[in-house]
Tab-separated table of C-alpha atoms and ligand atoms in Angstrom:
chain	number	residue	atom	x	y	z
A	1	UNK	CA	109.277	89.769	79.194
A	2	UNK	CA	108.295	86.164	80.007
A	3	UNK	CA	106.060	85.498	82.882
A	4	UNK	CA	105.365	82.051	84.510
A	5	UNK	CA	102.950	80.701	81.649
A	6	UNK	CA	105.890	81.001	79.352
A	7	UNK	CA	108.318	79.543	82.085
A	8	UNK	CA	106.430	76.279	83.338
A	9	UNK	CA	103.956	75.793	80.043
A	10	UNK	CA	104.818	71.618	80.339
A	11	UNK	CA	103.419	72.263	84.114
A	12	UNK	CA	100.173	74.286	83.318
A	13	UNK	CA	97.084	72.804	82.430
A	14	UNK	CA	96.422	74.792	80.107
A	15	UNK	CA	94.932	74.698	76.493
A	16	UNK	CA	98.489	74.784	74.066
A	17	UNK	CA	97.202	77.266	71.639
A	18	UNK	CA	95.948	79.754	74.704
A	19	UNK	CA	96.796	83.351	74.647
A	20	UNK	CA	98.942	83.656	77.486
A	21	UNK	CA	97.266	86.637	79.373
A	22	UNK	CA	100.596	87.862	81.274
A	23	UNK	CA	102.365	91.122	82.821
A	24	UNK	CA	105.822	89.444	83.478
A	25	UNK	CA	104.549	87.743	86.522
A	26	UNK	CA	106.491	85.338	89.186
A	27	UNK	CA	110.387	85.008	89.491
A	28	UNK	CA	110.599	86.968	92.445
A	29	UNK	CA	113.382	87.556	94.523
A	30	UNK	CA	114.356	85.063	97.737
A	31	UNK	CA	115.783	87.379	100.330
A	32	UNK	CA	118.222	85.720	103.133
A	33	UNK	CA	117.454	87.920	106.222
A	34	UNK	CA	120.852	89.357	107.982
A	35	UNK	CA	119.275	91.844	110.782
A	36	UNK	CA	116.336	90.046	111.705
A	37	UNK	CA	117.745	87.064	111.838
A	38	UNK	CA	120.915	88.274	114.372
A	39	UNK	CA	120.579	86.591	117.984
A	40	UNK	CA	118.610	83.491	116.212
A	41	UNK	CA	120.807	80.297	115.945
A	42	UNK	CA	123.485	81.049	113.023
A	43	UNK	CA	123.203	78.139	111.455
A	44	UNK	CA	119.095	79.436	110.501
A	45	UNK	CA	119.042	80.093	107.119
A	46	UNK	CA	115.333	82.486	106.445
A	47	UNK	CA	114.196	83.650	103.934
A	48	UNK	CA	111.524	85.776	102.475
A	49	UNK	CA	110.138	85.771	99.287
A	50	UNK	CA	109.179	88.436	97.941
A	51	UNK	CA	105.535	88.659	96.361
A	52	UNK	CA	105.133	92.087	96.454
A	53	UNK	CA	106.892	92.430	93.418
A	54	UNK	CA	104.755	90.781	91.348
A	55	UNK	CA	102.954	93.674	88.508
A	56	UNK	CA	100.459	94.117	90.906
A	57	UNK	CA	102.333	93.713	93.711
A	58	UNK	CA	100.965	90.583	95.237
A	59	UNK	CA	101.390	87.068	94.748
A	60	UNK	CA	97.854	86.953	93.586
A	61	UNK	CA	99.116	87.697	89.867
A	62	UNK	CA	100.476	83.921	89.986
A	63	UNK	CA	97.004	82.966	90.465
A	64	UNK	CA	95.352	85.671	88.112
A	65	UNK	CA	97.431	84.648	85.017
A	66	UNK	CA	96.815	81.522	84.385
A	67	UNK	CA	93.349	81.910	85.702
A	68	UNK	CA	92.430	84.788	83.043
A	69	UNK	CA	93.858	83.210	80.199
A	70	UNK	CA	91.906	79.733	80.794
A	71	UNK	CA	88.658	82.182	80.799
A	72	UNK	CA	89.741	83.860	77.911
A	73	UNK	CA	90.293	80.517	76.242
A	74	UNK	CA	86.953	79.673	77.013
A	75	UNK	CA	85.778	82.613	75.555
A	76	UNK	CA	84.481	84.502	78.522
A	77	UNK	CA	84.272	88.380	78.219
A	78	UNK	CA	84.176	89.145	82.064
A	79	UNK	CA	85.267	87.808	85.119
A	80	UNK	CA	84.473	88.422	88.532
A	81	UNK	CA	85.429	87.841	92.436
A	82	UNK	CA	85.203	88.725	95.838
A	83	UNK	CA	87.843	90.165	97.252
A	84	UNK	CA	89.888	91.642	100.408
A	85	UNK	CA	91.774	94.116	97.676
A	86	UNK	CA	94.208	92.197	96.446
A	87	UNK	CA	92.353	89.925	94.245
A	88	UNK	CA	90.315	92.542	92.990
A	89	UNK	CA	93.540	94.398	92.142
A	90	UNK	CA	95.144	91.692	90.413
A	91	UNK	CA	91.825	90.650	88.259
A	92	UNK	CA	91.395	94.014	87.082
A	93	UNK	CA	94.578	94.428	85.483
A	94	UNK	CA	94.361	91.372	84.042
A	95	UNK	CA	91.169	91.844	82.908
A	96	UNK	CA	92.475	95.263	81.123
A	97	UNK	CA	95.182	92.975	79.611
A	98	UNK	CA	93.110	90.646	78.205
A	99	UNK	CA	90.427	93.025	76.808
A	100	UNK	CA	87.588	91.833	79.155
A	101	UNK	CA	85.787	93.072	82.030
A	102	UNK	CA	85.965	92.722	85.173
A	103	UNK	CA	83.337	92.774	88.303
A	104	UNK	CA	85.100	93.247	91.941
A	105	UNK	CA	82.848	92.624	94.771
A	106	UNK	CA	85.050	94.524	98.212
A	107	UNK	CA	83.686	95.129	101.945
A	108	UNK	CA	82.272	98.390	103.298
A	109	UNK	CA	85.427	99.569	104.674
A	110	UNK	CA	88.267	98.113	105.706
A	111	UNK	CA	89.956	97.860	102.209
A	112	UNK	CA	93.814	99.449	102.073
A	113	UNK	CA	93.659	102.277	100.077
A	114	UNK	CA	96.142	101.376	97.258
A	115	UNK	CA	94.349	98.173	96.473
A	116	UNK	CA	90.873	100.015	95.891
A	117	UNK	CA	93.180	102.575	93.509
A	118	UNK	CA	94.224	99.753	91.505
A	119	UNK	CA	90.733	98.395	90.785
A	120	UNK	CA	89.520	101.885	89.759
A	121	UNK	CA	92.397	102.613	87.719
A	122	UNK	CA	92.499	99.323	85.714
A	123	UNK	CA	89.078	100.071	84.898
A	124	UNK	CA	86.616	97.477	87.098
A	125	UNK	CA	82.893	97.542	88.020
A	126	UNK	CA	83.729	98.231	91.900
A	127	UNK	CA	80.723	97.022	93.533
A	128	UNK	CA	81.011	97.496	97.554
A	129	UNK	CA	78.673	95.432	99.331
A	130	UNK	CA	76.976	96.331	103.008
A	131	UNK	CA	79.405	93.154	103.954
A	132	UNK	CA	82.526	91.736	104.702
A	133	UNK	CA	84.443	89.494	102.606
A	134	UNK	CA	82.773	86.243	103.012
A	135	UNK	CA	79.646	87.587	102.105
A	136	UNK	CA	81.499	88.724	99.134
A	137	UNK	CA	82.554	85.151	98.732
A	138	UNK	CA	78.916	84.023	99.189
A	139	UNK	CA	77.440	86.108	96.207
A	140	UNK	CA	80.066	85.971	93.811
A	141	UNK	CA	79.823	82.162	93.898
A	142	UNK	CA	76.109	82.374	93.133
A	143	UNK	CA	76.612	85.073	90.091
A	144	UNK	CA	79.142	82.305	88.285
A	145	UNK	CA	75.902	79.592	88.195
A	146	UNK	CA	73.620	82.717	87.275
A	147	UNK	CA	74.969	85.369	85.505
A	148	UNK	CA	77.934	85.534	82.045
A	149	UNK	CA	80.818	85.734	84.306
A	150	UNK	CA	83.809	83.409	85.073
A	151	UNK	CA	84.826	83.115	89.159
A	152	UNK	CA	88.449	83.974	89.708
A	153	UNK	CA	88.412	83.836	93.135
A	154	UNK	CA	90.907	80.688	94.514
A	155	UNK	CA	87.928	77.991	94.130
A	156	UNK	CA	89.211	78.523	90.252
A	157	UNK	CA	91.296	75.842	90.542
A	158	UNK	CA	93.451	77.666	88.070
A	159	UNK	CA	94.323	80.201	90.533
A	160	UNK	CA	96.041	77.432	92.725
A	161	UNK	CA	97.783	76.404	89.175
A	162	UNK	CA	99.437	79.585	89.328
A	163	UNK	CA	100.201	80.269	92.579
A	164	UNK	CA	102.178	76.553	92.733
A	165	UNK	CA	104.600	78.195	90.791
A	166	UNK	CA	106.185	80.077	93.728
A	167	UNK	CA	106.777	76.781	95.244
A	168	UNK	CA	109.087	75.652	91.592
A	169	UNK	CA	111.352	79.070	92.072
A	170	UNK	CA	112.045	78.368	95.745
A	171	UNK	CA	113.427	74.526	94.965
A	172	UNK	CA	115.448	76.043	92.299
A	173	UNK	CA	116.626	79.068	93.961
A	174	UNK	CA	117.935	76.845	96.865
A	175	UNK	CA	118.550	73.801	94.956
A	176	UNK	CA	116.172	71.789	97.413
A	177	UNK	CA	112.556	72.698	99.408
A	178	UNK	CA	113.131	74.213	102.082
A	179	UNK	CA	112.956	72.187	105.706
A	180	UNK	CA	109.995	74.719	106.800
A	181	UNK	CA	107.524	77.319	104.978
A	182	UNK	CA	105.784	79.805	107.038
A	183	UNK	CA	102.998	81.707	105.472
A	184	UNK	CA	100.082	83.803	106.160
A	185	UNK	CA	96.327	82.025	106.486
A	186	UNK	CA	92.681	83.232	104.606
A	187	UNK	CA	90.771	82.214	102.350
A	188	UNK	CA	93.702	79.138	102.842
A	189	UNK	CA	94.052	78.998	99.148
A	190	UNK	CA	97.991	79.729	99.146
A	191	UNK	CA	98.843	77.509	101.411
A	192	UNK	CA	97.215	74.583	99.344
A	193	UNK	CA	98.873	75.955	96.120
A	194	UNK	CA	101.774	76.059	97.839
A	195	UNK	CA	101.949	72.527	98.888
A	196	UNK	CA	101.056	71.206	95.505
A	197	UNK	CA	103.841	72.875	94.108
A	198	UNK	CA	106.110	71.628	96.599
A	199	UNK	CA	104.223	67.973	96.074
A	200	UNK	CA	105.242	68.407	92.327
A	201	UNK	CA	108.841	68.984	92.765
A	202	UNK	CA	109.121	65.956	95.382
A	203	UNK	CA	107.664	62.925	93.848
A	204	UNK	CA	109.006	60.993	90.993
A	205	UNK	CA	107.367	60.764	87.332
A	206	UNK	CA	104.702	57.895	88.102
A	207	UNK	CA	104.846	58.218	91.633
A	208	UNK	CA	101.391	58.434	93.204
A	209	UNK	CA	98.970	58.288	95.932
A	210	UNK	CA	98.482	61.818	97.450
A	211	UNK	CA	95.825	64.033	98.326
A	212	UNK	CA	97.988	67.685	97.473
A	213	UNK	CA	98.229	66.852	93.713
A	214	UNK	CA	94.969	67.620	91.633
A	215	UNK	CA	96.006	65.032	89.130
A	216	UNK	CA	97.526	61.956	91.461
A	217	UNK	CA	93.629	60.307	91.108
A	218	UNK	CA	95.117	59.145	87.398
A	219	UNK	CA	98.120	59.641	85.497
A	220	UNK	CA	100.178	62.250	86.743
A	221	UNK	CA	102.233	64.898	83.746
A	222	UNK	CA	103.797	66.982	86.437
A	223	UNK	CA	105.942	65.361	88.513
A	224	UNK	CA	109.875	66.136	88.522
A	225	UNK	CA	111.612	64.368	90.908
A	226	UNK	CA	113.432	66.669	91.568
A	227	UNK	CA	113.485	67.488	95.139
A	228	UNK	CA	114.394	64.561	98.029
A	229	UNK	CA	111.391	66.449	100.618
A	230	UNK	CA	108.975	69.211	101.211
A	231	UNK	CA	108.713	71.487	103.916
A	232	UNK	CA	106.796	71.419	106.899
A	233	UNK	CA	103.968	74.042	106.241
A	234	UNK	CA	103.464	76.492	108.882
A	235	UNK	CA	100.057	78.784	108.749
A	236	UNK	CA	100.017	82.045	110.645
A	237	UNK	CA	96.362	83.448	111.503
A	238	UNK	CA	95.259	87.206	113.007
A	239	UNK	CA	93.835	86.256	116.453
A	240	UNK	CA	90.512	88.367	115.353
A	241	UNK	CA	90.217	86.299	112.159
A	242	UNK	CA	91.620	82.479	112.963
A	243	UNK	CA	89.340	79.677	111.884
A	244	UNK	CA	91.961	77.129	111.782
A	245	UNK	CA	92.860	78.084	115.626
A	246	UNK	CA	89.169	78.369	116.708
A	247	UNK	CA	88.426	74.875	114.826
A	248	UNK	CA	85.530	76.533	113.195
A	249	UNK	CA	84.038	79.494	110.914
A	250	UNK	CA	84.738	82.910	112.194
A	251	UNK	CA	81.799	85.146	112.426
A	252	UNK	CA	82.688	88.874	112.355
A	253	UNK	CA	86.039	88.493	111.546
A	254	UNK	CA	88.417	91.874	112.634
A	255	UNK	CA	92.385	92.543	112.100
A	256	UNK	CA	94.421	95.291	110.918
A	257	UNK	CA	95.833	92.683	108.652
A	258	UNK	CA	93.097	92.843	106.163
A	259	UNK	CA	94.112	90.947	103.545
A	260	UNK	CA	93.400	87.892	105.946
A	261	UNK	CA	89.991	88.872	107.236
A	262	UNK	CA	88.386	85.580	106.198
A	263	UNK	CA	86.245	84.063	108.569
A	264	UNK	CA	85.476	81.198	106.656
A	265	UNK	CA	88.246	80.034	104.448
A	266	UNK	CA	87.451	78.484	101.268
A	267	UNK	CA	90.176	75.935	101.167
A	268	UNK	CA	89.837	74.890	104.995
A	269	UNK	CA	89.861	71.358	103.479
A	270	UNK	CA	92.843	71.419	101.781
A	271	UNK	CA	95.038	73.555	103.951
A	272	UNK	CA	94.419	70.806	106.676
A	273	UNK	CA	94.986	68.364	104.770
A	274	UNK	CA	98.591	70.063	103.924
A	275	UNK	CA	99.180	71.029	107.770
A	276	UNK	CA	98.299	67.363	108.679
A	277	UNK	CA	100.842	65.849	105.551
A	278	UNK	CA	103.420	68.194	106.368
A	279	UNK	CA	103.514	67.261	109.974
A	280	UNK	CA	102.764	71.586	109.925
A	281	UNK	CA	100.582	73.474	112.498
A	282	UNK	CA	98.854	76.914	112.904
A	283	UNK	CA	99.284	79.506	114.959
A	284	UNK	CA	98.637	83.358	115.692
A	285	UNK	CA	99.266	86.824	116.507
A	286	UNK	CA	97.595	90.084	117.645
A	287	UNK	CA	97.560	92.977	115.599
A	288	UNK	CA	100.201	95.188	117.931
A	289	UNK	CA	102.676	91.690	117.324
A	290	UNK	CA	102.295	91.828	113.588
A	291	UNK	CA	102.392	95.556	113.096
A	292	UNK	CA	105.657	95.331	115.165
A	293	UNK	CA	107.273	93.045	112.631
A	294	UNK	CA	106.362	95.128	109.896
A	295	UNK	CA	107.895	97.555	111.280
A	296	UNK	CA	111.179	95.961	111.536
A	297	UNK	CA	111.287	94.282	108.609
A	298	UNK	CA	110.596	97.944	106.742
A	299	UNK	CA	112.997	99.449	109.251
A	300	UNK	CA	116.157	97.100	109.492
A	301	UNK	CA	115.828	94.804	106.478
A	302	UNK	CA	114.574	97.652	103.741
A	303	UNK	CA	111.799	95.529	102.763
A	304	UNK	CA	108.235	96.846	102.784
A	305	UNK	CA	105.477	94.356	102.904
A	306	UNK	CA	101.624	94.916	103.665
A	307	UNK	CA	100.434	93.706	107.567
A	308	UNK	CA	98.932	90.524	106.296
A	309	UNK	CA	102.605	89.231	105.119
A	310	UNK	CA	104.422	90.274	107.924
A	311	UNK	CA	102.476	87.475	110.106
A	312	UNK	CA	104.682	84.897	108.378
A	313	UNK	CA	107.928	86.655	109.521
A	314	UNK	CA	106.673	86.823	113.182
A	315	UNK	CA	105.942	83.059	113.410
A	316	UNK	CA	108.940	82.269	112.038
A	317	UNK	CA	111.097	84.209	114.352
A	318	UNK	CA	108.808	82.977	117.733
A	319	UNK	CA	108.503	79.540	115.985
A	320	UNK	CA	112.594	79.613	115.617
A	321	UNK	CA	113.285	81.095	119.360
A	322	UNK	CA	111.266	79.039	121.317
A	323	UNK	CA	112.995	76.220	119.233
A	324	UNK	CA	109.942	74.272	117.790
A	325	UNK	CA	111.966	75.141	114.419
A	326	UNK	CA	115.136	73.726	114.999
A	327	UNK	CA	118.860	75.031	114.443
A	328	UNK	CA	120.288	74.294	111.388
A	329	UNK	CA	116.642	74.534	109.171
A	330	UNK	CA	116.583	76.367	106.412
A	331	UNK	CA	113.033	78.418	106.434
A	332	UNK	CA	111.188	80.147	103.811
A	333	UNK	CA	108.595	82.990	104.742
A	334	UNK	CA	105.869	84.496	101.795
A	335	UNK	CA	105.658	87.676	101.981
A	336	UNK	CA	102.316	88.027	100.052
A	337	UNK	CA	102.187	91.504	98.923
A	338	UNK	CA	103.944	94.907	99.389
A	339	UNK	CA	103.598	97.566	101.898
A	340	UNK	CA	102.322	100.482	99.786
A	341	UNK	CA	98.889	98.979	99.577
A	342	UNK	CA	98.196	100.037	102.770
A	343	UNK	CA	99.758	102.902	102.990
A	344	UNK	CA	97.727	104.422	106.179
A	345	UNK	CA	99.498	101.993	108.597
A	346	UNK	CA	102.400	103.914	107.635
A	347	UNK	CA	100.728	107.092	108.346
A	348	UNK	CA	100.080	106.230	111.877
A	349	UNK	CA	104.120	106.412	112.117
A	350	UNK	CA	104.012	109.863	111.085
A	351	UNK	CA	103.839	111.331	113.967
A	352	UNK	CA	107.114	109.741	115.309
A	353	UNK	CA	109.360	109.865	111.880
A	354	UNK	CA	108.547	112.817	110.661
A	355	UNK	CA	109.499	116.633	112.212
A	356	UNK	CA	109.005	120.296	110.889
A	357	UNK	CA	112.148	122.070	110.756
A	358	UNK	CA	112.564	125.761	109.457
A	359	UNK	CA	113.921	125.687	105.429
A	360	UNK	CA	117.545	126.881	106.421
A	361	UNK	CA	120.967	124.687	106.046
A	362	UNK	CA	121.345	125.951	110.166
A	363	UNK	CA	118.176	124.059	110.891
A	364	UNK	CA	118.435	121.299	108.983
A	365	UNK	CA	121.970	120.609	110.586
A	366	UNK	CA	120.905	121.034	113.953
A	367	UNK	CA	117.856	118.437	113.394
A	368	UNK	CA	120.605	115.766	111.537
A	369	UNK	CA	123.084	116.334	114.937
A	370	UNK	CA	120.015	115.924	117.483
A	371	UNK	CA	118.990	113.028	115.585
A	372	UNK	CA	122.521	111.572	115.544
A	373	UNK	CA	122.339	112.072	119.158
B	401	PLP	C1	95.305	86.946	99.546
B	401	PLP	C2	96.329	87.350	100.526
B	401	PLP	C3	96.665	86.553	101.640
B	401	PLP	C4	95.940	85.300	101.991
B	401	PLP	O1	96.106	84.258	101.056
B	401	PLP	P1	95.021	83.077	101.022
B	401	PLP	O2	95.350	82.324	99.803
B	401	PLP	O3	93.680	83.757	100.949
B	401	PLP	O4	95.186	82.307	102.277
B	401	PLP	C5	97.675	86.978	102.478
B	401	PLP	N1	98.329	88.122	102.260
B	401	PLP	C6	98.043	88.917	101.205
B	401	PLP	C7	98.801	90.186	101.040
B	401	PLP	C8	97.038	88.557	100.309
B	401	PLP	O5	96.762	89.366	99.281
């Protein structure tokens, strides 16, 4: 097993004799889409990549590796965050891996049910909070100045460290960035990682002089070369939850999509200042739109991912039609985490996909030739 510590060490600020904290994260796969992408021009090339097959089955275990091992270096012995589910998922197995503890603070409601299974079953301090998530966000910040616990949340700017990483696999999986990458927008700090990663792999060794990488301010280690561009980045919001469309904090944030409830985004700063570089906008969708493209891509692709990731897919394909992404790009959509953390959207199907039938082969047949039509 050799996760993305092991992979990209010479890229990783970390200390060189640090226990690598790991579960055999990153390398996922990069799918080229064949039904989806029919009646789109053929010379599109998209792709998704798939997150949800990280251990904990979102891309947050980039993040969560290389953030729990710099903690452990430091000799912390708990770590805590706010979180949507994911997060919380992802820091309390790799809390359990390292030996530590961990403290999740999660809304009052509104969390996907396999997500809050996760955290109980690796063993966290689930705290739920009369609150939504940037309340969450709020505390948890204060608790890191006041009380013996390291933040993991994506101000760590370790998280971001690890979460680059996706951004390395893509350029070498296609042998070049791709000309667009469409991804889902909250707490903003993906999209940042994201573009550092991409910033990385584009500028020479000594080349300097922008804002994306963390270390451009002096000597640079981590530049390859080795890449001629980076993609345009593309941010896709929930119209309930969309700061970056409204211009301005969110309130009382509301989406189906919950792993993008964020009303006021951490990295705002940053993931402008990567829309703006890029030449990259934002846009959104309702919850019927993105439920809808779950739906297919579960349905005619085979791939399951969680409401949240399937926003990227449905810019991409509007974003493509209407021609604003041009033939001939190639296009890259994250799909952040999998579909069976939420496994009650799936429920609401039921009804629909699933029938009763009597338990005799007479029955059965009769149901397979209706459905066959
Ligand atoms: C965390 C998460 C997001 C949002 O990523 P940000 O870095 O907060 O913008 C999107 N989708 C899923 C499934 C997530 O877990």
């Amino acid at each position: 097993m050799s996760g993305l510590i092991e992979k990209y060490a010479d890229r990783l600020p970390l200390p060189a004799d640090a226990r690598a904290i790991s579960l055999g994260e990153g390398n996922t796969p990069l799918i080229r889409l064949n039904n989806l992408a029919r009646g789109l021009p053929t010379d599109i090339e998209l792709y998704v990549k798939y997150e949800g097959l990280n251990p904990t089955g979102s891309f947050k275990d980039r993040g969560m590796t290389v953030a729990v091992t710099q903690a452990v270096a430091e000799g912390s012995q708990a770590i805590i965050c706010a979180s949507t589910g994911n997060t919380s998922a992802a820091a309390a197995a790799y809390a359990a891996r390292a030996g530590i503890r961990a403290f999740v603070l999660i809304p009052d409601g509104k969390i996907a049910m396999g997500k809050l299974a996760q955290a109980i079953m690796h063993g966290a301090d689930v705290l739920q909070i009369q609150g939504n998530f940037d309340d969450g966000m709020r505390i948890v910040k204060e608790m890191a100045q006041s009380a013996p616990v390291s933040l993991v949340n994506s101000v760590n700017p370790y998280r971001l460290q690890g979460q680059k990483t996706a951004a390395f696999e893509i350029c070498e999986t296609l042998g070049r960035a791709p000309d667009y990458h469409c991804l889902p927008v909250g707490n903003a700090g993906n999209i940042t990682a994201y573009w550092m990663g991409y910033t990385e792999m584009a500028l020479a060794p000594g080349q300097t002089g922008t804002a994306a990488c963390h270390f451009c301010q002096g000597e640079c280690p981590y530049h390859q070369g080795a890449v001629t561009q980076r993609p345009v980045m593309v941010g896709y919001q929930a119209s309930g939850s969309a700061p970056f469309l409204r211009g301005h904090p969110v309130e009382q944030p509301e989406t189906v999509a919950t792993a993008i409830r964020i009303g006021a985004p951490q990295s705002w700063t940053q993931a402008l200042a990567a829309s703006q570089e890029s030449n990259g906008w934002f846009d959104e969708f309702d919850d019927a739109e993105i439920l809808e493209v779950q739906w297919q891509l579960a349905s005619q692709e085979g791939i399951f991912c969680e409401p949240a990731s399937a926003v990227s897919v449905a810019g991409a394909l509007r974003d493509i039609r209407s021609g604003r992404i041009p033939a001939g790009s190639t296009v890259v959509c994250t799909l952040t985490g999998h579909g069976l953390k939420d496994p009650d959207v799936a429920h609401q199907r039921a009804d629909q996909a699933l029938s009763k039938v009597e338990a005799s082969p007479e029955a059965v047949r009769e149901a397979i030739l209706r459905s066959l039509g």
